[in-house]
Tab-separated table of N, CA and C in Angstrom:
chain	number	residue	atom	x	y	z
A	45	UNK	N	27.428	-31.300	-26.116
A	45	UNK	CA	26.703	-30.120	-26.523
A	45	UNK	C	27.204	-28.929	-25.694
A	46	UNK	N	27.296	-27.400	-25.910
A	46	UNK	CA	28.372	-27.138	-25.501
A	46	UNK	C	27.471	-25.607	-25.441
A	47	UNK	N	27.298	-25.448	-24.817
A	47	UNK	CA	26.135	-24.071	-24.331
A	47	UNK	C	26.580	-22.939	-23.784
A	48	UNK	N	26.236	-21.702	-24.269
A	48	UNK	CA	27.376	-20.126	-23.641
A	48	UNK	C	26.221	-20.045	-22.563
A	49	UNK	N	26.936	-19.602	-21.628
A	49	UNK	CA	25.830	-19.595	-20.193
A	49	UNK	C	25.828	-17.671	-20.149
A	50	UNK	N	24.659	-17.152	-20.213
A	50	UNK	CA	24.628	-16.191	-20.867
A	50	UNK	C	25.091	-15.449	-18.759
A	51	UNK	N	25.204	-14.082	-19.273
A	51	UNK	CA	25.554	-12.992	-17.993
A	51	UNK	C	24.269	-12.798	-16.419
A	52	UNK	N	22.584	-12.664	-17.778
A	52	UNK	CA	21.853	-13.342	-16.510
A	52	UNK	C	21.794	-14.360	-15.963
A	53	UNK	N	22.095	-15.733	-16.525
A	53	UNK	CA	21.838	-16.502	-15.856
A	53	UNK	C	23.035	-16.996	-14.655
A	54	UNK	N	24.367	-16.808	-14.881
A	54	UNK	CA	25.048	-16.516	-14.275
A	54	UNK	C	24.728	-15.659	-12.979
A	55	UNK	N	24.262	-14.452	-12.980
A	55	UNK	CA	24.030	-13.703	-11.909
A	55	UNK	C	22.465	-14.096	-11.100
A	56	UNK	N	22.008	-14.767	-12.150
A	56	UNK	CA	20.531	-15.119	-11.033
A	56	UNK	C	21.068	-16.558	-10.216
A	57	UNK	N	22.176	-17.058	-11.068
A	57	UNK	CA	22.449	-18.133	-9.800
A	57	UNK	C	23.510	-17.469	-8.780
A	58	UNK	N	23.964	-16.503	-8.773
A	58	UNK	CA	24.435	-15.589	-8.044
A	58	UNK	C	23.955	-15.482	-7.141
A	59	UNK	N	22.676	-14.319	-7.337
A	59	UNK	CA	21.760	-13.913	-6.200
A	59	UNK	C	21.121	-15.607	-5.640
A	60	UNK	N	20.590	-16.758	-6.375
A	60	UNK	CA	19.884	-17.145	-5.422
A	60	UNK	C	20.592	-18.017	-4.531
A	61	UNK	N	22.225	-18.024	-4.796
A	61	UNK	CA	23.071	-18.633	-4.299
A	61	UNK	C	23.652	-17.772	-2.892
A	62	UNK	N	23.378	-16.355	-2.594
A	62	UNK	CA	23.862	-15.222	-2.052
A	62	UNK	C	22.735	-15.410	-1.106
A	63	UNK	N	21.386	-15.446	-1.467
A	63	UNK	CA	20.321	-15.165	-1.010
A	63	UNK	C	20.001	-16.637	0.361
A	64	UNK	N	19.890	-17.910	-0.585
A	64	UNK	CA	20.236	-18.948	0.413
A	64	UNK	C	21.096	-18.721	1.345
A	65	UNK	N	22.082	-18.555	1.222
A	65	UNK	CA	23.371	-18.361	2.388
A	65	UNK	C	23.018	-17.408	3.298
A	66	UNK	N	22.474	-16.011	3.467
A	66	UNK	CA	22.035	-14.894	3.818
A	66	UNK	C	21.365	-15.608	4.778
A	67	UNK	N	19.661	-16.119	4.143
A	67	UNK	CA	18.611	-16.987	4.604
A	67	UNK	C	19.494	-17.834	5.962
A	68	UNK	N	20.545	-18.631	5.632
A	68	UNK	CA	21.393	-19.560	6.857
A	68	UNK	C	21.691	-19.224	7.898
A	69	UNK	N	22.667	-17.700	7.673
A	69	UNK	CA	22.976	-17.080	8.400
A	69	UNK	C	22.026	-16.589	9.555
A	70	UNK	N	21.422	-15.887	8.825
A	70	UNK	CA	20.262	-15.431	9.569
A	70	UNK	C	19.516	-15.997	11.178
A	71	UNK	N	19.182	-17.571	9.936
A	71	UNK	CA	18.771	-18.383	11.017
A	71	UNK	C	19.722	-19.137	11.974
A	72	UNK	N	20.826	-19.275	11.796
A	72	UNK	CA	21.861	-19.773	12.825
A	72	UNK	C	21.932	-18.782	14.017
A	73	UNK	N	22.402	-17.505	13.199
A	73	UNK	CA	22.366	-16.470	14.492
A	73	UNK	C	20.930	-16.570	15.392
A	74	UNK	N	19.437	-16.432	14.694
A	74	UNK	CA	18.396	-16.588	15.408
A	74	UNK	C	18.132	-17.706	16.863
A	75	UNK	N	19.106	-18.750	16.040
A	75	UNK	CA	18.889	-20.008	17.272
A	75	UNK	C	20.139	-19.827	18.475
A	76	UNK	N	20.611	-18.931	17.892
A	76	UNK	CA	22.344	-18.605	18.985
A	76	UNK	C	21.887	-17.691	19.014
A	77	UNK	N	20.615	-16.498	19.694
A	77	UNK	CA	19.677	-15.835	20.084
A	77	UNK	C	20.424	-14.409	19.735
A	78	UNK	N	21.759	-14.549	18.908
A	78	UNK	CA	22.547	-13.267	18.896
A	78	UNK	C	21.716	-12.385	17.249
A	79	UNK	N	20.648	-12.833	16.947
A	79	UNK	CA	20.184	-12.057	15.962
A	79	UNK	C	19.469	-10.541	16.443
A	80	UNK	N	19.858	-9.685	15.840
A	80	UNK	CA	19.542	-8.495	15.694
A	80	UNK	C	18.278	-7.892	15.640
A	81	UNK	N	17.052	-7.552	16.748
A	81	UNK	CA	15.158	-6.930	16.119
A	81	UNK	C	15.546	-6.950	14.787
A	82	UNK	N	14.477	-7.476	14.192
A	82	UNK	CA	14.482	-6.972	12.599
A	82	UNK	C	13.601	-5.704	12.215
A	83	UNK	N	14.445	-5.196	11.756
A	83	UNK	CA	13.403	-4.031	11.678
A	83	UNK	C	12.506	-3.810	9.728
A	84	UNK	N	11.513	-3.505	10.712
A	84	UNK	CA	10.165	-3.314	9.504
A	84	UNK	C	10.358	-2.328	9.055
A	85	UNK	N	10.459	-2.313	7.423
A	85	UNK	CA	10.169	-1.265	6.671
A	85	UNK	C	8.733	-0.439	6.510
A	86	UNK	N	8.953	0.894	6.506
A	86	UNK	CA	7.014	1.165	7.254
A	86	UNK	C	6.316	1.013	5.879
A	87	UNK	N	5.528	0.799	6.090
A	87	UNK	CA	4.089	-0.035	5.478
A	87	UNK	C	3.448	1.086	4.706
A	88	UNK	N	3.787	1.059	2.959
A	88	UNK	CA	2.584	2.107	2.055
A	88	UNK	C	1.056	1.876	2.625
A	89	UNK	N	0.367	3.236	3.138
A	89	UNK	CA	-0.715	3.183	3.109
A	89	UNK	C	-1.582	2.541	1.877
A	90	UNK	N	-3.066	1.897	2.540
A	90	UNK	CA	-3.821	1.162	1.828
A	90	UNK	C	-4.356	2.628	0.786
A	91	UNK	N	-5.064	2.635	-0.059
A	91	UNK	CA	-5.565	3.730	-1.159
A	91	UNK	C	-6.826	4.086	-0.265
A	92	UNK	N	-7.758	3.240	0.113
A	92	UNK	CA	-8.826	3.576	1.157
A	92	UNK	C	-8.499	3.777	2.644
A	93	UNK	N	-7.338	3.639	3.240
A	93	UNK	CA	-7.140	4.260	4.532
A	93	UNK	C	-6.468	5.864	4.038
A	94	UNK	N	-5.704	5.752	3.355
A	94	UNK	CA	-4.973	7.286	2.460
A	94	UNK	C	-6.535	8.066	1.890
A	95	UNK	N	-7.636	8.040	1.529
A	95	UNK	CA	-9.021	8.352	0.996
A	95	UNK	C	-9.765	8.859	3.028
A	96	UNK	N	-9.499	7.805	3.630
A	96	UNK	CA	-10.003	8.142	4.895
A	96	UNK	C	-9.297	9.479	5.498
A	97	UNK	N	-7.669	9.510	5.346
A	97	UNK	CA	-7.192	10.530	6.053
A	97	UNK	C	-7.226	11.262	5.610
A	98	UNK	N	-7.821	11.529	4.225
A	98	UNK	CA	-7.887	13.117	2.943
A	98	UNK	C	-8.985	13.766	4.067
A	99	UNK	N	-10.452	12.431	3.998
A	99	UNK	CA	-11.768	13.196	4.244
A	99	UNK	C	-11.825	13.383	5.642
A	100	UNK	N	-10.914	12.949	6.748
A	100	UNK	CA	-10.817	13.187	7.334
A	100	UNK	C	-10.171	14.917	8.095
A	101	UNK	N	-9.226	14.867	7.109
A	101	UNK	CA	-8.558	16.336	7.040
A	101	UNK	C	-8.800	17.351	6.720
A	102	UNK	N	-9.727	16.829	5.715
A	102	UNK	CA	-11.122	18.041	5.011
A	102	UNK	C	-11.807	18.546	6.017
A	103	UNK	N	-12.270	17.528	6.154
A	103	UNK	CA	-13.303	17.618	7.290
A	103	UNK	C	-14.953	17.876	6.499
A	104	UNK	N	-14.797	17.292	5.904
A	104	UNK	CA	-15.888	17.827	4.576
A	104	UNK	C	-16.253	16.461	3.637
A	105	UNK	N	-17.124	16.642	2.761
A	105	UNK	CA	-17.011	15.871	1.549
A	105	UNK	C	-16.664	16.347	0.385
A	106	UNK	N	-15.698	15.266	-0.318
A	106	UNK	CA	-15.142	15.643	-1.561
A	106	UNK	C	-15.409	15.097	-2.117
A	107	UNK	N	-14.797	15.623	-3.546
A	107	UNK	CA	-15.365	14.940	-5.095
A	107	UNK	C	-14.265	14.059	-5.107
A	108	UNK	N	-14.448	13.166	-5.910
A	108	UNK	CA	-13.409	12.236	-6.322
A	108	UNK	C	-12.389	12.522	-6.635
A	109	UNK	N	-12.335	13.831	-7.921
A	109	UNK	CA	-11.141	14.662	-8.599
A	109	UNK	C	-10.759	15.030	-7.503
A	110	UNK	N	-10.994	15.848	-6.086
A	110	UNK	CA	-10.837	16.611	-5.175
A	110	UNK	C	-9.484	15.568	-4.218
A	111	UNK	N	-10.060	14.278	-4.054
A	111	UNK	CA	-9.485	13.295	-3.447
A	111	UNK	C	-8.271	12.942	-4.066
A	112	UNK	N	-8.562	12.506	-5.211
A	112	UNK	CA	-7.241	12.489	-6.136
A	112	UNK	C	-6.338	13.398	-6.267
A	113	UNK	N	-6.614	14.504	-6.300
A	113	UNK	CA	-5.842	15.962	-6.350
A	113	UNK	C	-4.946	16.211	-4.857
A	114	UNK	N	-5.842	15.730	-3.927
A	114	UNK	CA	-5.401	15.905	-2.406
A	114	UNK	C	-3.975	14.688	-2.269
A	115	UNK	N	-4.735	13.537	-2.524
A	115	UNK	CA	-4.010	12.543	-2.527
A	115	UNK	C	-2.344	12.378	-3.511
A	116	UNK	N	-2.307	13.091	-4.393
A	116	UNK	CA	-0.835	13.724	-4.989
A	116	UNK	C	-0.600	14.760	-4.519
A	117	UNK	N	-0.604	15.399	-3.832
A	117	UNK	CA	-0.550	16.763	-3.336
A	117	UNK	C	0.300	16.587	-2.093
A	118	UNK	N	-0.486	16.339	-1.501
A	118	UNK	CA	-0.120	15.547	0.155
A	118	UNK	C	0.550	14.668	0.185
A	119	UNK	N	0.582	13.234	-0.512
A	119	UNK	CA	1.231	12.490	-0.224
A	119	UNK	C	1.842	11.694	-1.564
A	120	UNK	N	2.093	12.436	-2.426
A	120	UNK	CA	3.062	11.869	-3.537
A	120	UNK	C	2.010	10.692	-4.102
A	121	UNK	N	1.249	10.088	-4.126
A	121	UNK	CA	0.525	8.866	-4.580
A	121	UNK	C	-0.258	9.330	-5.867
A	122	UNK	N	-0.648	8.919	-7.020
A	122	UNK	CA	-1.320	8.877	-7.791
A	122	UNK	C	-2.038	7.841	-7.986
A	123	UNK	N	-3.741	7.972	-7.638
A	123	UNK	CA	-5.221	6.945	-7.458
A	123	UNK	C	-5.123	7.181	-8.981
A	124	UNK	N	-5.673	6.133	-9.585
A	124	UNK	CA	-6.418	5.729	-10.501
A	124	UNK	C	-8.254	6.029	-10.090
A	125	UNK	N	-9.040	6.817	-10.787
A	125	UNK	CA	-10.277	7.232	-11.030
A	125	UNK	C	-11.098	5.769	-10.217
A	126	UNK	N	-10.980	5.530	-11.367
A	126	UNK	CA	-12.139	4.011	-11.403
A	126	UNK	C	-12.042	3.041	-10.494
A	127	UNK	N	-10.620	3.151	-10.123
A	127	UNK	CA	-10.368	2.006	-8.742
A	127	UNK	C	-11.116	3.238	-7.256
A	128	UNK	N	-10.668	4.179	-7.469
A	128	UNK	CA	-11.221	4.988	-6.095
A	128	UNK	C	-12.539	4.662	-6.273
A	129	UNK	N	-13.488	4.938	-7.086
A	129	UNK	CA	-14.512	5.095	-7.116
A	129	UNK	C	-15.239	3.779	-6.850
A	130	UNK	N	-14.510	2.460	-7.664
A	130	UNK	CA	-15.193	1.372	-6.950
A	130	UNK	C	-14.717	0.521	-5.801
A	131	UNK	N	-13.887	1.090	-5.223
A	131	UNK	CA	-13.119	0.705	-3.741
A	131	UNK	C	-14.303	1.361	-2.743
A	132	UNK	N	-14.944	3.038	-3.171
A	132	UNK	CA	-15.332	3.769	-2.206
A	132	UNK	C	-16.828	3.165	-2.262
A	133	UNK	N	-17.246	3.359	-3.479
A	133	UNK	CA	-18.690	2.360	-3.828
A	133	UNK	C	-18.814	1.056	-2.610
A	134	UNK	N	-17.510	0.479	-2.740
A	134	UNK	CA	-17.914	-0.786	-2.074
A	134	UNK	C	-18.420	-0.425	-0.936
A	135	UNK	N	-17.415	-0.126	-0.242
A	135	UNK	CA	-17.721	0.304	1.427
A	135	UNK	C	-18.916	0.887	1.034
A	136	UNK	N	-19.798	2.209	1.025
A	136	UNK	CA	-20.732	2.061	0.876
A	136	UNK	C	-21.938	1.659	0.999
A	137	UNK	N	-21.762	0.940	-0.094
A	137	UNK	CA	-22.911	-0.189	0.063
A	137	UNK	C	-22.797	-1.347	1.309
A	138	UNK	N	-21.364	-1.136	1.782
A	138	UNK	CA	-21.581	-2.289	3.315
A	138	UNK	C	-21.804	-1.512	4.624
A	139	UNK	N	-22.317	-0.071	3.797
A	139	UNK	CA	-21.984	0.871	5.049
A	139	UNK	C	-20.966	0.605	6.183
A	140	UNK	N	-19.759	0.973	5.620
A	140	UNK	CA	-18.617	1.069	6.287
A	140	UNK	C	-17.823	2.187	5.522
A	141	UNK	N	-17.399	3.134	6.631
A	141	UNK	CA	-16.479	3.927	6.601
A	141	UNK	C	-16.802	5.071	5.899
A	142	UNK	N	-17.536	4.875	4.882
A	142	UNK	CA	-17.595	5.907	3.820
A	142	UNK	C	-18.843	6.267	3.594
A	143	UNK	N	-19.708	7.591	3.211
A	143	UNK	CA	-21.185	7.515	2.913
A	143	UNK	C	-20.860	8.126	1.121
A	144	UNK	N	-22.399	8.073	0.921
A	144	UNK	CA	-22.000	9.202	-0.738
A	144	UNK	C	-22.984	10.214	-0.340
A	145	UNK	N	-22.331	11.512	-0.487
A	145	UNK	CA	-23.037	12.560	-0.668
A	145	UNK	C	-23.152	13.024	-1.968
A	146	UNK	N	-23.124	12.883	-2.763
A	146	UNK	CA	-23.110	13.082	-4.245
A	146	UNK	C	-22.630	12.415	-4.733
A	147	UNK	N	-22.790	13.210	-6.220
A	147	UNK	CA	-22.511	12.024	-7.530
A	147	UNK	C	-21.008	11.985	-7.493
A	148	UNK	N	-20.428	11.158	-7.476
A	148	UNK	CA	-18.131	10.607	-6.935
A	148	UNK	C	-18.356	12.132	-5.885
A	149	UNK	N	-19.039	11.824	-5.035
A	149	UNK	CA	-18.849	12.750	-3.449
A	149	UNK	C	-19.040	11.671	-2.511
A	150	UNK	N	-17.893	11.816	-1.871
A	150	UNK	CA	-17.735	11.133	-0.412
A	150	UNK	C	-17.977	11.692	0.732
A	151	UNK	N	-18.174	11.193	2.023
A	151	UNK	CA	-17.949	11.501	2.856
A	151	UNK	C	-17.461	10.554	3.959
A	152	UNK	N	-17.098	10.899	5.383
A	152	UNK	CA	-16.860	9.494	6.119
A	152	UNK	C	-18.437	9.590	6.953
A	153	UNK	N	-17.943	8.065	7.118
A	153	UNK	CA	-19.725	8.276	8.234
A	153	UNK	C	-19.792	8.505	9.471
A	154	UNK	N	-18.430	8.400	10.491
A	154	UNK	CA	-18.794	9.185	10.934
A	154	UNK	C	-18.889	10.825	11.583
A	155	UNK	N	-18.932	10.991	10.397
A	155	UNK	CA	-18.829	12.891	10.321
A	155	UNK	C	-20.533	12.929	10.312
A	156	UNK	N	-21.383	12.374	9.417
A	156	UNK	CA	-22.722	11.908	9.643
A	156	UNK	C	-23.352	11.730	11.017
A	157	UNK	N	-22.516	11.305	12.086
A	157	UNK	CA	-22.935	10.776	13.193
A	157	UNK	C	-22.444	12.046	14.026
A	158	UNK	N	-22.016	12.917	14.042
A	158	UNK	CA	-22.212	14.124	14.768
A	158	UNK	C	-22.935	15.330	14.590
């Protein structure tokens, strides 16, 4: 039976053939202690720590739209409505981090506490 081995599949045994070997390397050098710090790629903010540093910067409470607006503005990200709103809800209600001053109005809590 006599099968055309198509261009992806060819190249995915490529990469995972490239990728194993890489993986070897890696670890040989690690145990012959000559491996290189690895360095960390920095870390996308969480949507609720990025929501903390808006209201933080405000220094105020904002509306949701306000947050969202800040949050592309400032930092290139586009929130989805409904996820902010029930991410911020949560905390909330565990009283953490966040209070509601209005209807989709946030605030942090402790801006409350001064």
């Amino acid at each position: 039976m006599s099968e055309e081995i198509s261009r992806d599949v060819i190249l995915d045994v490529l990469e995972a053939m490239l990728s194993s070997g890489l993986r070897a390397v890696r670890e040989a050098k690690r145990a012959a202690g000559t491996a290189p710090l690895r360095r960390r790629s920095p870390r996308k903010k969480s949507n609720i720590k990025l929501v903390e540093d808006i209201l933080k910067a405000a220094n105020q409470p904002l509306h949701v739209n306000d947050i969202i607006a800040r949050a592309e503005t400032d930092y290139g990200v586009q929130l989805r409505r409904e996820s902010i709103v029930s991410a911020l809800t949560k905390k909330v209600l565990e009283r953490k981090v966040f209070r509601r001053t209005g209807r989709n109005e946030f605030a942090l809590l402790e801006a409350e506490e001064k």
